[in-house]
Amino acid sequence: TARAFGRRVTLQIHDGRFPEFLAASSPLVARVIRLALAVPHQILALSASWGRYFGELSPRTPVAIVPNGVLLAPFAHAVPARARFGVPDGAVAVLFVGTRDAALDRRKGVATLLRAFEEVRRRHGDAVLIFAGAAHPETLPAHCVHVGIVAEAQKASLYRSADLLVLPSEVENMPNTVLEAMAAGLPVVATDVGAIPEMLTDGASGFLVPVGDVGALADRIS
């Protein structure tokens, strides 16, 4: 409609599940999707790998890379509040930040994380998992601190209260949680999906692990 009225059109596909969506579509629907990608004047991608992906899907549509970003100052100046978030004295706090959607949190690897953290606890009795997100507290082990859905104003303090971030997602685009963790000075253990391998230098700013690999995730958290 915008093109019909002579307007410039830019498309950004933000969801990292788009390749799954396309692959699961019927041949007819997949063809319609590819035709739709040729409608905008430009596609915005969040990373170089996503840029290549969309460039191959729609070679005639220019693709520009515009990464996600976060404001550094709130994270640099936030004050840790470990007691407020229920982190015991002397504990090593491993942080998982989910969403407002419990189903989406499952795609972020919650089951893998909980299994891996059991092994982490066997090795390190002082480790505590801070779980922020929509999951029910009843589904979490006793050594997990459930803080629920954290308000935006408290998010920087939550990151500064942790020692590392873990994000074992099955799919991602360019997750803000990784950027927020790095802005707060936290190392990150994450799966090698979406743009995450472009965000982290494995062994330097954190570790990359394969999707669903409980042993590798436990080792890297340890």
Short mmCIF file of C-alpha atoms in Angstrom, two decimals:
data_model
loop_
_atom_site.label_atom_id
_atom_site.label_comp_id
_atom_site.label_asym_id
_atom_site.label_seq_id
_atom_site.Cartn_x
_atom_site.Cartn_y
_atom_site.Cartn_z
CA THR A 1 0.00 0.00 0.00
CA ALA A 2 2.81 2.41 0.88
CA ARG A 3 4.55 1.72 -2.43
CA ALA A 4 1.29 2.27 -4.29
CA PHE A 5 1.23 5.78 -2.81
CA GLY A 6 4.83 6.42 -3.85
CA ARG A 7 6.36 6.08 -0.39
CA ARG A 8 9.75 4.57 0.32
CA VAL A 9 9.48 1.23 2.14
CA THR A 10 12.05 -0.34 4.48
CA LEU A 11 11.56 -3.81 5.96
CA GLN A 12 13.20 -5.20 9.08
CA ILE A 13 12.50 -8.81 10.05
CA HIS A 14 13.37 -8.92 13.72
CA ASP A 15 12.44 -12.48 14.68
CA GLY A 16 15.21 -15.07 14.60
CA ARG A 17 12.60 -17.75 13.81
CA PHE A 18 12.04 -16.45 10.27
CA PRO A 19 14.14 -19.20 8.60
CA GLU A 20 12.07 -21.84 10.43
CA PHE A 21 8.88 -20.10 9.35
CA LEU A 22 10.01 -20.06 5.73
CA ALA A 23 11.20 -23.67 5.78
CA ALA A 24 7.91 -24.88 7.27
CA SER A 25 5.81 -23.07 4.65
CA SER A 26 4.27 -24.81 1.67
CA PRO A 27 5.97 -24.22 -1.71
CA LEU A 28 3.23 -21.76 -2.67
CA VAL A 29 3.46 -19.78 0.58
CA ALA A 30 7.26 -19.81 0.40
CA ARG A 31 7.06 -18.33 -3.10
CA VAL A 32 4.70 -15.61 -1.87
CA ILE A 33 7.12 -14.81 0.98
CA ARG A 34 10.04 -14.50 -1.44
CA LEU A 35 7.97 -12.23 -3.68
CA ALA A 36 7.05 -10.13 -0.64
CA LEU A 37 10.74 -9.64 0.17
CA ALA A 38 11.13 -7.98 -3.23
CA VAL A 39 8.46 -5.35 -2.46
CA PRO A 40 10.41 -3.02 -0.11
CA HIS A 41 13.07 -0.64 -1.40
CA GLN A 42 15.48 -1.94 1.23
CA ILE A 43 15.79 -4.69 3.85
CA LEU A 44 17.43 -3.94 7.20
CA ALA A 45 19.36 -6.81 8.80
CA LEU A 46 20.84 -6.85 12.29
CA SER A 47 24.16 -8.50 11.39
CA ALA A 48 26.38 -9.50 8.49
CA SER A 49 25.20 -13.13 8.55
CA TRP A 50 21.56 -12.08 8.46
CA GLY A 51 22.42 -9.65 5.67
CA ARG A 52 23.85 -12.49 3.60
CA TYR A 53 20.79 -14.63 4.34
CA PHE A 54 18.31 -12.01 3.13
CA GLY A 55 20.56 -11.10 0.22
CA GLU A 56 20.37 -14.69 -1.01
CA LEU A 57 16.59 -14.84 -0.50
CA SER A 58 15.95 -11.59 -2.34
CA PRO A 59 18.99 -10.70 -4.49
CA ARG A 60 17.32 -7.70 -6.13
CA THR A 61 16.50 -5.94 -2.84
CA PRO A 62 19.36 -3.91 -1.30
CA VAL A 63 20.26 -5.02 2.23
CA ALA A 64 21.71 -2.69 4.89
CA ILE A 65 23.23 -3.80 8.21
CA VAL A 66 21.92 -1.86 11.23
CA PRO A 67 22.82 -3.73 14.43
CA ASN A 68 20.91 -3.50 17.69
CA GLY A 69 22.40 -1.24 20.31
CA VAL A 70 22.00 -0.29 23.95
CA LEU A 71 22.74 2.86 25.91
CA LEU A 72 25.89 2.21 27.93
CA ALA A 73 25.46 4.82 30.69
CA PRO A 74 22.58 3.14 32.61
CA PHE A 75 24.56 -0.10 32.83
CA ALA A 76 27.88 1.58 33.62
CA HIS A 77 26.41 3.59 36.50
CA ALA A 78 23.89 1.10 37.89
CA VAL A 79 24.40 -0.01 41.49
CA PRO A 80 24.36 -3.76 42.25
CA ALA A 81 21.51 -4.83 44.53
CA ARG A 82 22.21 -8.51 45.17
CA ALA A 83 20.22 -8.66 48.42
CA ARG A 84 17.18 -7.11 46.75
CA PHE A 85 17.30 -9.75 44.02
CA GLY A 86 17.70 -12.55 46.58
CA VAL A 87 21.34 -13.45 45.84
CA PRO A 88 22.96 -14.95 48.97
CA ASP A 89 26.23 -13.52 50.29
CA GLY A 90 29.25 -15.18 48.70
CA ALA A 91 27.22 -16.79 45.89
CA VAL A 92 28.28 -16.84 42.25
CA ALA A 93 25.23 -15.48 40.44
CA VAL A 94 24.48 -16.90 36.99
CA LEU A 95 21.81 -14.80 35.26
CA PHE A 96 19.19 -15.84 32.73
CA VAL A 97 16.97 -13.11 31.32
CA GLY A 98 13.86 -14.32 29.56
CA THR A 99 10.75 -12.61 28.26
CA ARG A 100 7.12 -12.00 29.18
CA ASP A 101 6.14 -15.15 27.27
CA ALA A 102 6.75 -18.53 28.94
CA ALA A 103 6.48 -20.36 25.60
CA LEU A 104 9.12 -18.10 24.07
CA ASP A 105 11.36 -18.62 27.11
CA ARG A 106 11.30 -22.36 26.40
CA ARG A 107 12.81 -21.61 22.98
CA LYS A 108 15.55 -19.76 24.84
CA GLY A 109 16.76 -23.08 26.21
CA VAL A 110 15.34 -23.08 29.74
CA ALA A 111 15.19 -26.90 29.93
CA THR A 112 18.81 -27.22 28.77
CA LEU A 113 19.91 -24.55 31.23
CA LEU A 114 18.23 -26.20 34.22
CA ARG A 115 19.78 -29.59 33.41
CA ALA A 116 23.21 -28.01 32.94
CA PHE A 117 22.89 -26.03 36.15
CA GLU A 118 22.31 -29.19 38.16
CA GLU A 119 25.79 -30.29 37.07
CA VAL A 120 27.20 -26.84 37.80
CA ARG A 121 25.81 -27.07 41.32
CA ARG A 122 27.47 -30.45 41.85
CA ARG A 123 30.80 -28.85 41.00
CA HIS A 124 30.21 -25.45 42.60
CA GLY A 125 27.89 -25.42 45.59
CA ASP A 126 28.04 -21.63 45.77
CA ALA A 127 26.46 -21.14 42.32
CA VAL A 128 22.98 -19.64 42.17
CA LEU A 129 20.81 -19.18 39.10
CA ILE A 130 18.93 -15.88 38.89
CA PHE A 131 15.94 -16.49 36.64
CA ALA A 132 14.22 -13.42 35.19
CA GLY A 133 11.24 -14.13 32.99
CA ALA A 134 7.75 -15.54 32.74
CA ALA A 135 8.40 -19.11 33.93
CA HIS A 136 6.57 -20.32 37.05
CA PRO A 137 8.69 -20.44 40.25
CA GLU A 138 7.35 -23.97 40.89
CA THR A 139 9.21 -25.24 37.84
CA LEU A 140 12.58 -24.05 39.13
CA PRO A 141 14.92 -25.91 41.53
CA ALA A 142 15.60 -24.65 45.03
CA HIS A 143 18.97 -23.17 44.10
CA CYS A 144 17.32 -20.82 41.61
CA VAL A 145 16.18 -17.31 42.53
CA HIS A 146 13.08 -16.35 40.55
CA VAL A 147 12.76 -12.57 40.16
CA GLY A 148 9.89 -12.62 37.66
CA ILE A 149 9.57 -10.05 34.92
CA VAL A 150 11.98 -7.23 35.79
CA ALA A 151 10.93 -3.64 35.12
CA GLU A 152 13.07 -1.69 32.69
CA ALA A 153 14.20 0.67 35.47
CA GLN A 154 15.62 -2.28 37.47
CA LYS A 155 17.22 -4.15 34.59
CA ALA A 156 20.66 -2.51 34.74
CA SER A 157 20.90 -3.13 38.49
CA LEU A 158 19.96 -6.79 37.92
CA TYR A 159 22.78 -7.27 35.42
CA ARG A 160 25.26 -5.55 37.74
CA SER A 161 24.16 -7.92 40.53
CA ALA A 162 25.19 -11.01 38.52
CA ASP A 163 28.56 -12.58 37.68
CA LEU A 164 27.75 -13.93 34.21
CA LEU A 165 24.88 -14.22 31.75
CA VAL A 166 23.73 -17.49 30.18
CA LEU A 167 21.59 -17.61 27.04
CA PRO A 168 21.23 -21.18 25.66
CA SER A 169 18.65 -20.27 22.99
CA GLU A 170 17.55 -22.55 20.17
CA VAL A 171 17.08 -19.56 17.83
CA GLU A 172 17.97 -15.88 18.05
CA ASN A 173 18.41 -12.85 15.85
CA MET A 174 20.65 -10.34 17.65
CA PRO A 175 19.61 -10.59 21.32
CA ASN A 176 19.62 -7.43 23.37
CA THR A 177 20.28 -9.44 26.52
CA VAL A 178 23.80 -10.22 25.29
CA LEU A 179 24.42 -6.54 24.54
CA GLU A 180 23.05 -5.53 27.94
CA ALA A 181 25.24 -8.08 29.72
CA MET A 182 28.36 -6.83 27.93
CA ALA A 183 27.38 -3.24 28.71
CA ALA A 184 27.31 -4.27 32.39
CA GLY A 185 30.71 -5.93 32.08
CA LEU A 186 29.48 -9.52 32.30
CA PRO A 187 30.97 -12.46 30.40
CA VAL A 188 28.39 -14.41 28.41
CA VAL A 189 27.84 -18.12 27.78
CA ALA A 190 25.50 -18.51 24.81
CA THR A 191 24.60 -20.83 21.95
CA ASP A 192 26.11 -20.25 18.53
CA VAL A 193 22.87 -19.21 16.82
CA GLY A 194 21.78 -16.12 14.88
CA ALA A 195 24.14 -13.18 15.24
CA ILE A 196 25.56 -14.33 18.60
CA PRO A 197 28.81 -15.66 17.05
CA GLU A 198 29.32 -12.16 15.60
CA MET A 199 28.69 -10.54 18.99
CA LEU A 200 30.98 -12.72 21.14
CA THR A 201 34.62 -13.65 20.73
CA ASP A 202 34.69 -17.24 21.94
CA GLY A 203 37.15 -17.58 24.82
CA ALA A 204 37.59 -13.82 25.23
CA SER A 205 34.27 -12.09 25.97
CA GLY A 206 32.52 -15.35 26.75
CA PHE A 207 31.91 -18.83 25.40
CA LEU A 208 29.83 -20.25 22.56
CA VAL A 209 28.22 -23.70 22.91
CA PRO A 210 26.14 -25.88 20.57
CA VAL A 211 22.34 -25.80 20.94
CA GLY A 212 21.07 -28.38 23.42
CA ASP A 213 24.53 -29.52 24.58
CA VAL A 214 24.02 -29.83 28.33
CA GLY A 215 27.57 -30.99 29.05
CA ALA A 216 29.23 -28.18 27.08
CA LEU A 217 26.96 -25.61 28.70
CA ALA A 218 27.80 -26.88 32.21
CA ASP A 219 31.52 -26.90 31.41
CA ARG A 220 31.51 -23.35 30.09
CA ILE A 221 29.47 -22.01 32.99
CA SER A 222 31.91 -23.71 35.36
#
